[in-house]
XYZ file of C-alpha atoms in Angstrom:
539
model
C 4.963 -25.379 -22.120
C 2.422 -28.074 -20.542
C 3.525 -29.898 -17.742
C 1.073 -32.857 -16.927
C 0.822 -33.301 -13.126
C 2.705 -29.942 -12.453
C 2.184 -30.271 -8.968
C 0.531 -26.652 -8.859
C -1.300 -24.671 -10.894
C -0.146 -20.977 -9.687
C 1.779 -19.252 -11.937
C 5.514 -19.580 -11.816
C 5.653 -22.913 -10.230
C 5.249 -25.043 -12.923
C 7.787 -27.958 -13.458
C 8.508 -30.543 -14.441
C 11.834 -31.854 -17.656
C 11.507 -28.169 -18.723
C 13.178 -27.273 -15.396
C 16.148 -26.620 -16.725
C 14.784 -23.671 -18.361
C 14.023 -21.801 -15.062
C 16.627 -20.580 -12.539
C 15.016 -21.455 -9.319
C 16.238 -17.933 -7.352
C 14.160 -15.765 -10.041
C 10.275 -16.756 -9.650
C 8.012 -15.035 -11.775
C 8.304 -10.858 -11.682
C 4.709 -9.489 -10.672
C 5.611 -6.485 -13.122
C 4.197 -6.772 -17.054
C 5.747 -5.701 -19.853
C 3.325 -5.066 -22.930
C 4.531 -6.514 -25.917
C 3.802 -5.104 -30.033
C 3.475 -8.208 -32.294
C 5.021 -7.543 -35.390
C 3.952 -10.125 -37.832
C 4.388 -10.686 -41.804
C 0.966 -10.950 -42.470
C -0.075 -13.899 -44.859
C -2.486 -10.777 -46.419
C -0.277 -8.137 -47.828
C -2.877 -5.673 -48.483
C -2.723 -5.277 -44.947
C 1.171 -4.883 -44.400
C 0.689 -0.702 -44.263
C -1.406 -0.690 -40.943
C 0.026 -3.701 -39.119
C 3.538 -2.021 -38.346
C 2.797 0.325 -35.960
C 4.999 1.652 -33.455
C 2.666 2.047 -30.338
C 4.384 0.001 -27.952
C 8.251 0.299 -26.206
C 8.984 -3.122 -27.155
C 8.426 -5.406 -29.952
C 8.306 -9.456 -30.862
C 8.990 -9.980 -34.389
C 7.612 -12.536 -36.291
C 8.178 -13.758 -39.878
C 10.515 -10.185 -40.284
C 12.805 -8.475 -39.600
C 12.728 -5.125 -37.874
C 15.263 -3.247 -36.058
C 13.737 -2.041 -32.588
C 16.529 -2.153 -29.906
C 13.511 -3.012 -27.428
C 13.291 -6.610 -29.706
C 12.180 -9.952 -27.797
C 13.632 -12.788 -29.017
C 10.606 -15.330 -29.516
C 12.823 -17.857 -28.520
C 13.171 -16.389 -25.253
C 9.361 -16.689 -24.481
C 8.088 -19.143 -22.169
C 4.513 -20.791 -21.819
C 3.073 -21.787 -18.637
C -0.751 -22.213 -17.001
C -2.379 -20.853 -14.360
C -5.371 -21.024 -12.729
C -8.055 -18.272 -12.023
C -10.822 -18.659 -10.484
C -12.305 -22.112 -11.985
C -10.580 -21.854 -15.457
C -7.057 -22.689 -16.711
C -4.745 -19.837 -18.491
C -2.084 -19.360 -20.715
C 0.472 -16.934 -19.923
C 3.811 -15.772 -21.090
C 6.934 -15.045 -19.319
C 10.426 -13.946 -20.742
C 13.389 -15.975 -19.874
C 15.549 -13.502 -19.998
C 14.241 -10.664 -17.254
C 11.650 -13.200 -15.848
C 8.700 -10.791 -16.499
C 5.160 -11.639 -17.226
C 4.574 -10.741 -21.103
C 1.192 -9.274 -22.449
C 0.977 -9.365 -26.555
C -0.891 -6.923 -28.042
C -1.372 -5.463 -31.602
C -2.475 -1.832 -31.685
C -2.655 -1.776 -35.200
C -6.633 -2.968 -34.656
C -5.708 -5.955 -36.634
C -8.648 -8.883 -36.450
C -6.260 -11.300 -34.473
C -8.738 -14.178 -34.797
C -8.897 -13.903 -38.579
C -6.521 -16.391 -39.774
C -6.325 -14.901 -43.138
C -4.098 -12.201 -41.607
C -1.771 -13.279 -39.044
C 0.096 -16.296 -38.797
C -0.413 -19.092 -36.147
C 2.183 -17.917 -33.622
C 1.095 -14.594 -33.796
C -2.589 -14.888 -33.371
C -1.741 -17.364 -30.576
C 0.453 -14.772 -28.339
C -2.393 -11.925 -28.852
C -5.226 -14.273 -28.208
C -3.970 -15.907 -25.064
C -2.869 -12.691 -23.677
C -6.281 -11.257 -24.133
C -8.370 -14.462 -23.539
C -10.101 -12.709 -20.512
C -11.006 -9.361 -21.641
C -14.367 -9.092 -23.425
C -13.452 -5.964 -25.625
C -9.840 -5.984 -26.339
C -9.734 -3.639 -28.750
C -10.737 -0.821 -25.602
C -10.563 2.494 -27.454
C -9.298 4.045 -24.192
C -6.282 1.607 -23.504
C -5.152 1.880 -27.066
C -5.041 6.048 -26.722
C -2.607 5.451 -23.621
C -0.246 4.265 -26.048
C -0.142 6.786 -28.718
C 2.871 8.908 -26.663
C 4.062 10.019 -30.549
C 1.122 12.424 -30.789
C 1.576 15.621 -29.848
C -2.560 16.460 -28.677
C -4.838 13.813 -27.737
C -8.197 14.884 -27.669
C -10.969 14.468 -24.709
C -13.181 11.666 -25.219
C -16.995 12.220 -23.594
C -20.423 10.317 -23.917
C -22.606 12.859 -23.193
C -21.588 14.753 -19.920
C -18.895 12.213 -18.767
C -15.437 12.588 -19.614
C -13.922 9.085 -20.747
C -10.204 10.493 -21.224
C -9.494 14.106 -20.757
C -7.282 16.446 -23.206
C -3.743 15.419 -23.230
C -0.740 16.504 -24.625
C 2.554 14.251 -24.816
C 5.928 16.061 -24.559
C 8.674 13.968 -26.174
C 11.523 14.023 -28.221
C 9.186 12.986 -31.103
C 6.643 16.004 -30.237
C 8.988 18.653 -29.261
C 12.327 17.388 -30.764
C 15.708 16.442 -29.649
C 16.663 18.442 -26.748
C 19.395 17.286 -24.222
C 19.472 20.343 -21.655
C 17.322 23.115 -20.220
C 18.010 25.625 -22.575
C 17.348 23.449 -25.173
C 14.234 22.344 -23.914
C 12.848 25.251 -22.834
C 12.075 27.259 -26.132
C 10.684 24.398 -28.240
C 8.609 23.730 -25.028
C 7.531 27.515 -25.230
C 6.529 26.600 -28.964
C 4.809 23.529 -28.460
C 2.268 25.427 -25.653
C 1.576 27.579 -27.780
C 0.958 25.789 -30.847
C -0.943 23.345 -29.354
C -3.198 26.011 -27.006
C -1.820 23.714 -24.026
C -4.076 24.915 -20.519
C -2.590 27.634 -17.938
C -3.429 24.673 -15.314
C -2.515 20.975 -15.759
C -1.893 18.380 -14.060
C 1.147 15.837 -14.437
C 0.783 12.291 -13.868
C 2.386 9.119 -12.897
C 0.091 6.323 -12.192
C -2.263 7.262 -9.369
C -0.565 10.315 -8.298
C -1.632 13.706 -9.963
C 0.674 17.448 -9.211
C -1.769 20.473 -10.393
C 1.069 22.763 -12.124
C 0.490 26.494 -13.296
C 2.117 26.862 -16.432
C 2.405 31.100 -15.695
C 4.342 30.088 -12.762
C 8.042 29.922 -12.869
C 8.927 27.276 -10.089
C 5.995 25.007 -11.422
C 7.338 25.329 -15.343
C 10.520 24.432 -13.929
C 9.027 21.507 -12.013
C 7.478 20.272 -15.334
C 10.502 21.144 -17.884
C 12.442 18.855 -14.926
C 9.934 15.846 -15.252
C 10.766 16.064 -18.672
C 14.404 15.682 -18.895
C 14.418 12.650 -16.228
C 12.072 11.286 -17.538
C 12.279 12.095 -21.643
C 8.557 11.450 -22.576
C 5.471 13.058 -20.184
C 2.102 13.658 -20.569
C 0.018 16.346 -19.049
C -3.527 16.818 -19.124
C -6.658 19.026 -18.773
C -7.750 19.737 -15.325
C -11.304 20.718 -15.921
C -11.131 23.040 -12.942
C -12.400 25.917 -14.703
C -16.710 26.709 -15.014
C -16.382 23.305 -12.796
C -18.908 22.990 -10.236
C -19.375 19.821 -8.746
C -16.536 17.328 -9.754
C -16.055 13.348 -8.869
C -14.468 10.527 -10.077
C -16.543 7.099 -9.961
C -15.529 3.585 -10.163
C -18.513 0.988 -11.569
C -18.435 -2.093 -12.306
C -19.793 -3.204 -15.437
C -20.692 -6.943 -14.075
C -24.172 -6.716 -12.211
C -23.311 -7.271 -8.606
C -25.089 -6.169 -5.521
C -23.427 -4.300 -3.411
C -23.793 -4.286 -0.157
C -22.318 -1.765 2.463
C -22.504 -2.785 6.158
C -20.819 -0.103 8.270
C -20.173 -1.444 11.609
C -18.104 1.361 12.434
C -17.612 5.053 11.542
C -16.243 5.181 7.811
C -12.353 5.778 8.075
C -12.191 8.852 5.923
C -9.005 11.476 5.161
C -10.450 14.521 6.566
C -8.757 17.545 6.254
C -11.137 20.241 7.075
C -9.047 20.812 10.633
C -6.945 23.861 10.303
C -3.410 23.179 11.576
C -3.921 25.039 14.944
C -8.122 23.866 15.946
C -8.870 23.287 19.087
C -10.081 19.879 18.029
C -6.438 19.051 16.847
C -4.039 21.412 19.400
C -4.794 19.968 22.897
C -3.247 22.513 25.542
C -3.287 22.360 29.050
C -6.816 23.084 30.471
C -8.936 21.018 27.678
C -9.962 17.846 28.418
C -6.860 15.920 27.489
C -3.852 16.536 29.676
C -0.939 15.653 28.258
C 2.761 15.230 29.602
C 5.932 13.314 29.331
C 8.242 12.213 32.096
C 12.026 11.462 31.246
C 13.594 8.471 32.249
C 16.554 5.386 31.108
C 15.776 2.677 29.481
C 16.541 0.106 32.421
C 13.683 2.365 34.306
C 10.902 1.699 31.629
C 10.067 -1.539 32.458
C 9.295 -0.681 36.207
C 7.583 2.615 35.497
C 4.760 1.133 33.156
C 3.967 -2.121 35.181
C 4.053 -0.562 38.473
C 4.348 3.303 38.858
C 2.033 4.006 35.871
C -0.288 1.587 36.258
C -0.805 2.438 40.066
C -1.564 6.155 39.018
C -3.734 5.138 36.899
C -5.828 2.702 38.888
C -5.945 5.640 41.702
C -7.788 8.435 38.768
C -9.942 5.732 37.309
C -11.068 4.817 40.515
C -11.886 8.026 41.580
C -13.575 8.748 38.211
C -11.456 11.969 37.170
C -10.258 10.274 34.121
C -12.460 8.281 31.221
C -9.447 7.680 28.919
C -5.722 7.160 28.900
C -3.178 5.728 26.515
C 0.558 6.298 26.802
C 3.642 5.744 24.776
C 7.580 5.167 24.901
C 9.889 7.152 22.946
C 13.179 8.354 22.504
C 14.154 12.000 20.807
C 16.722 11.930 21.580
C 16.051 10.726 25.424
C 14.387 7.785 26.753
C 10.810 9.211 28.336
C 7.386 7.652 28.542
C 4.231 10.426 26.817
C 1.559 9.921 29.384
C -2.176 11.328 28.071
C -5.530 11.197 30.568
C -8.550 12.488 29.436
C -10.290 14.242 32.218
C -14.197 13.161 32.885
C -14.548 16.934 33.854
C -12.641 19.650 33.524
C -13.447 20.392 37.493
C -11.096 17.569 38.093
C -7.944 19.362 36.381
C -7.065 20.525 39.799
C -7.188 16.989 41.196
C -5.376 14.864 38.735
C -2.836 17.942 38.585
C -2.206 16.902 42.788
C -1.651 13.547 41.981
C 0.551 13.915 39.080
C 2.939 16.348 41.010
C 2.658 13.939 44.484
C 3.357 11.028 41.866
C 6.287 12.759 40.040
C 7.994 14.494 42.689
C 7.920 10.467 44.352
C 9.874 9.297 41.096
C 11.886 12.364 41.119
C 13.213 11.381 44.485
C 13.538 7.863 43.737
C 16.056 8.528 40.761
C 13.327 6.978 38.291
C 12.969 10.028 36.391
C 15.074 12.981 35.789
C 12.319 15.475 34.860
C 8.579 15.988 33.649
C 7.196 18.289 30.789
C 3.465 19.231 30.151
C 3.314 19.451 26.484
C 0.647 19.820 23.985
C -1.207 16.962 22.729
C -1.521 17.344 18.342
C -3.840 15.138 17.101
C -2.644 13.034 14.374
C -6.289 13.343 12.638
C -5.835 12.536 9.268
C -3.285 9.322 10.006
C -6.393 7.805 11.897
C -9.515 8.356 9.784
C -10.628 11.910 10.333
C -11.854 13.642 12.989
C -14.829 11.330 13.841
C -12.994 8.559 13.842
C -9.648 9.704 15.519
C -11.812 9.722 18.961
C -12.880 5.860 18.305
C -9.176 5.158 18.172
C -8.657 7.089 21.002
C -10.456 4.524 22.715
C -8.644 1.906 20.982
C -5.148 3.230 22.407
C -6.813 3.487 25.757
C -7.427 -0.504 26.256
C -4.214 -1.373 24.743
C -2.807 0.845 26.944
C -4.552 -0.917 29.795
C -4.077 -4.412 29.035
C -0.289 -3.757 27.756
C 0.838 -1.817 30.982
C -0.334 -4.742 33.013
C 1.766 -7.612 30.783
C 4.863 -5.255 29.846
C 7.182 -7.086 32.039
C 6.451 -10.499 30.046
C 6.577 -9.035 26.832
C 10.414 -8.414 27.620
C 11.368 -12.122 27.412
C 11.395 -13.798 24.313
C 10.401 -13.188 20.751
C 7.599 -15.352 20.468
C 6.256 -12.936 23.623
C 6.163 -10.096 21.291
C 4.656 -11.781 18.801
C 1.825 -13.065 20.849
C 1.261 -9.981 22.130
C 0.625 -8.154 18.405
C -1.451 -11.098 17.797
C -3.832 -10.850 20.546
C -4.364 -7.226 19.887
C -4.931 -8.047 15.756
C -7.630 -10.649 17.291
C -9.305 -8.157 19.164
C -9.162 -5.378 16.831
C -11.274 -7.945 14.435
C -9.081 -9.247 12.219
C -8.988 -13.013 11.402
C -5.731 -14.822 10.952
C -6.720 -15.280 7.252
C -7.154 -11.636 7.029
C -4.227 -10.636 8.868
C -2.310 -13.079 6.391
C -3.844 -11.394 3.681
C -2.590 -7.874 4.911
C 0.613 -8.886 5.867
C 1.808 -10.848 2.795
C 0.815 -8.142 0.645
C 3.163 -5.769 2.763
C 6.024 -8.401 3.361
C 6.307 -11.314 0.887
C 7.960 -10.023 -2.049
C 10.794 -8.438 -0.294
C 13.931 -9.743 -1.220
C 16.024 -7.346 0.710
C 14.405 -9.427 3.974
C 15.276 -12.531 2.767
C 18.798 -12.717 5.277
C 16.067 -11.993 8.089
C 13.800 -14.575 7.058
C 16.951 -17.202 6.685
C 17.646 -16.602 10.294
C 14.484 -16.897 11.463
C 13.541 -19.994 9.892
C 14.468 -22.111 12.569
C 12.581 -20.260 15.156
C 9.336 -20.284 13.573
C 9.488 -23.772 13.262
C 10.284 -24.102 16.710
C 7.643 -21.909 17.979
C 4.662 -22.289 15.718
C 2.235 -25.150 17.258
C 2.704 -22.769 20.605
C 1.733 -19.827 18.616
C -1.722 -21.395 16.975
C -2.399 -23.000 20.344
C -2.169 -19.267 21.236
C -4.509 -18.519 18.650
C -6.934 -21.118 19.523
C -6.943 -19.535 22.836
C -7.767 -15.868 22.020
C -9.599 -15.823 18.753
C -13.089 -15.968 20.605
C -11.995 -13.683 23.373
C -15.481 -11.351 23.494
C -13.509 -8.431 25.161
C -12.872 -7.172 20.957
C -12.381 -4.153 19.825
C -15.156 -4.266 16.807
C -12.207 -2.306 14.203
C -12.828 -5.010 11.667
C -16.236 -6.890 11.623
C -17.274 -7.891 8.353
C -14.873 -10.741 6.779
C -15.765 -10.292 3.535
C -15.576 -6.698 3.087
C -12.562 -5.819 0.992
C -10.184 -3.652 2.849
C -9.154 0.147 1.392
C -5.683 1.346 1.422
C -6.932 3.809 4.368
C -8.390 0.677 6.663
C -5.085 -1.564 5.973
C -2.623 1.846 6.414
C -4.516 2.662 9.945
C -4.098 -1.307 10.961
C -0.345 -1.009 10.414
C -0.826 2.451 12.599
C -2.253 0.769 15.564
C -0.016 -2.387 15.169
C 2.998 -0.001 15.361
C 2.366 1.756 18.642
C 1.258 -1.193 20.089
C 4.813 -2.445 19.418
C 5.883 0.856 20.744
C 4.153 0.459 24.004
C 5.636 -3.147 24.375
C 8.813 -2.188 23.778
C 10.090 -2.906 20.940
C 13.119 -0.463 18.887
C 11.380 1.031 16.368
C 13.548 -0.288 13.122
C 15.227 -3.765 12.895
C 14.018 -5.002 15.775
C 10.448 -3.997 14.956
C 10.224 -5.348 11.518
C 12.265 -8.649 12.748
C 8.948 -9.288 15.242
C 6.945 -8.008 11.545
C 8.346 -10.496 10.135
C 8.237 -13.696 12.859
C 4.430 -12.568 12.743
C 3.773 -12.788 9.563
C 5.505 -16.579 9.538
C 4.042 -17.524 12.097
C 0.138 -16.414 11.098
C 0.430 -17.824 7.604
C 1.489 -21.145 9.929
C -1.554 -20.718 11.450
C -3.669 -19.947 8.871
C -2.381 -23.239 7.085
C -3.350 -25.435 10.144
C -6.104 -23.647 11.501
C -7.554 -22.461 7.805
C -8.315 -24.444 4.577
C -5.379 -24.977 4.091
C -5.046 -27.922 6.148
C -7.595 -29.217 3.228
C -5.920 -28.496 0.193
């Protein structure tokens, strides 16, 4: 389907007199399903190695073939896209709105038209239009799940595809219950010399199981009957020295690192009870909480806490400080100060019991506890890095504890407040768009929340970019984020959402709805911006 003058060229938005064809509530699914052409091939010498079986789910073409995973040709739609400077084909099914990828496994020369006929050769080529090698070796062996043993793959010392071994009903044979499953599995490990170790996986995520091991055979022979077809693999962990896995690129770029930061890393070399993770009383970070209602909170932070604060910084017997607001199941406020010497533990302990024992008095607060400070290393980049967000916490602290009270109003107070502190962590509107699109614009169980808020982002959204113009170039940044063109990791984008979420927390925001209503009034509101203020303005 061509649409002249579509009006966009992103997939899923074409229109146009095919409209009719679409239902407007179900845009295009990200997910793929991968699609076996079966075609009756104009060559019949041919017909014996063109019907494989590879793939869950079929097209049919020219035959017929009974496959209860069948798509109805009819039921295919054809739309263009753009990527980068070039125009696409792809394929989408009408029925479950999914994105279709044709393939043919068979290894069938899809561009010889000797063999296939037109429709056919048209599906697999447009499909594969932008890989240089379809016929990859290695994404063809993911789909052979009917053989019982693959074996490993290597070019020279490098290990392409490791040993595998699918457990199916095809494999291991019909089996609808432990006990059934259980002695052919017994069979099939030892007829196929299956490792003591391997490890189960699903996508990225990898479970080392030992096979000798009741509760782990159970854990696999589980997998199996939820699932009904699993493949496990060789773990090369034994006579294994030094092990990695690398990603390359096989385009020639030049890559560039520039580290303007410590790399955020998942280090978990810190034993559970370190010193450098356990803070107790006596170590440099003193730690306690002090109990109070909600009504009180506001009060407390702007005035009582800030005031104590002022009084040790000014003195000098405190560097850092960062505090939060929580409720388990009471209302307190955690209060942390790290001493500039441990000589001034005595001191800061005065104040702290002067300053308590005034709130005490005052009905503010209905008790204090010293507690131990654990360091939440591995959420914030490792041990290096934890002490760079340390410092991170400690100006948000500051600069929140002195606007708290205004952050109390309205809405688009909150907001503006998380936006500010994105700005000076680094991160550009576009970016932040980026991040938080990817993490809240395919939700449709938000969509009532987004209805509701329509209205108000309208409303609000030339204030909130004049707000942006305002703060963007504010020098006093927190350099988290410096380069805009490096891409971020999983790690960088889960330790923004970190910092984003106590800052929230020492606002005052609920954690829950009322937290990811503000989410989600941000994230409207900076793609507003990023519109006006952005290229988009252009386009």
């Amino acid at each position: 389907m061509i649409v002249p003058k579509s009006g966009s060229d992103k997939s899923g938005k074409t229109f146009g007199r095919f409209t009719y064809m679409f239902n407007r509530n179900n845009p295009l699914n990200s997910l793929t399903n991968e699609i076996e052409v079966a075609d009756n091939p104009k060559d019949k010498r041919v017909l014996n190695v063109m019907l494989t079986d590879t793939n869950n789910s079929v097209v049919n073409i020219g035959t017929i073939r009974q496959n209860t995973n069948s798509v109805n040709v009819k039921n295919i739609l054809v739309g263009v896209e753009r990527y980068s400077n070039n125009y696409y084909f792809y394929f989408k099914s009408k029925v479950t709105k999914k994105r279709l990828f044709f393939s043919a496994t068979s290894m069938i020369n899809y561009k010889n038209s000797e063999y296939l006929s037109y429709i056919a050769s048209f599906l697999i080529e447009a499909s594969h239009i932008r890989e240089s090698n379809p016929f990859y070796i290695i994404r063809l062996l993911e789909n052979f799940n009917n053989f019982p043993r693959i074996p490993a793959f290597y070019y020279k010392n490098i290990v392409l595809t490791p040993l595998r071994w699918n457990l199916n009903k095809y494999t291991l044979g019909n089996f609808s219950s432990k006990s059934d499953l259980l002695p052919k599995l017994d069979s099939f490990i030892k007829k196929w010399k299956v490792s003591r170790q391997i490890f189960l996986e699903k996508n990225d995520n990898r479970i080392l199981l030992n096979l000798n091991l009741k509760n782990h055979r159970n854990e696999l022979i589980k997998e199996i009957l939820n699932k009904g077809n699993v493949s496990i693999y060789e773990p090369f962990l034994e006579n294994a020295n030094k092990l990695a896995e690398y990603v390359y690129s096989f385009n020639d770029v030049d890559f560039q690192n520039i580290a303007s930061v410590p790399l955020i890393t998942r280090e978990m070399s810190v034993s559970s009870n370190s010193k450098k993770r356990k803070i107790i009383l006596g170590d440099d970070w003193l730690y306690f909480k002090i109990y109070c209602s909600r009504d009180n909170l506001k009060s407390l932070v702007t005035y009582r806490l800030s005031n104590l604060y002022q009084k040790l910084h000014d003195k000098k017997y405190i560097d850092l400080f960062h505090y939060l607001a929580f409720k388990d199941p009471n209302y307190h406020i955690r209060i942390r100060f790290r001493l500039s010497s441990k000589k001034n533990f005595s001191k800061v302990i005065d104040y702290i019991n002067n300053w308590s024992h005034n709130l005490l008095e005052e009905n503010l607060i209905s008790k204090i506890v010293f507690d131990t400070y654990d360091r939440e290393i591995e959420r914030y980049g490792g041990l290096q890095f934890i002490e760079y967000v340390e410092k991170v916490f400690n100006a948000d602290s500051i600069d929140t504890m002195h606007h708290f009270m205004e952050t109390m109003y309205s809405k688009i107070n909150k907001v503006e407040s998380i936006e500010k502190f994105a700005l000076k962590l680094g991160f550009s509107i576009n970016v932040q768009k980026n991040i938080l699109m990817n993490r809240f614009h395919y939700s449709p169980e938000l969509k009532d929340i987004y209805t509701k808020n329509k209205k108000y982002v309208q409303n609000n959204k030339f204030h909130f970019i004049n707000f942006v113009k305002q703060n963007e170039s504010d020098f006093n940044k927190l350099p988290l984020y410096t380069n805009e063109g490096k891409d971020l990791s999983i790690y960088d984008i889960e330790l923004f959402f970190s910092l984003i979420h106590m800052h929230c927390n020492r606002i005052g925001i609920k954690h829950g709805d009322d937290e990811i209503e503000i989410m989600l009034l941000w994230f409207k509101l900076v793609r507003e911006a990023d519109y006006y203020l952005g290229d988009g303005q252009n386009k």
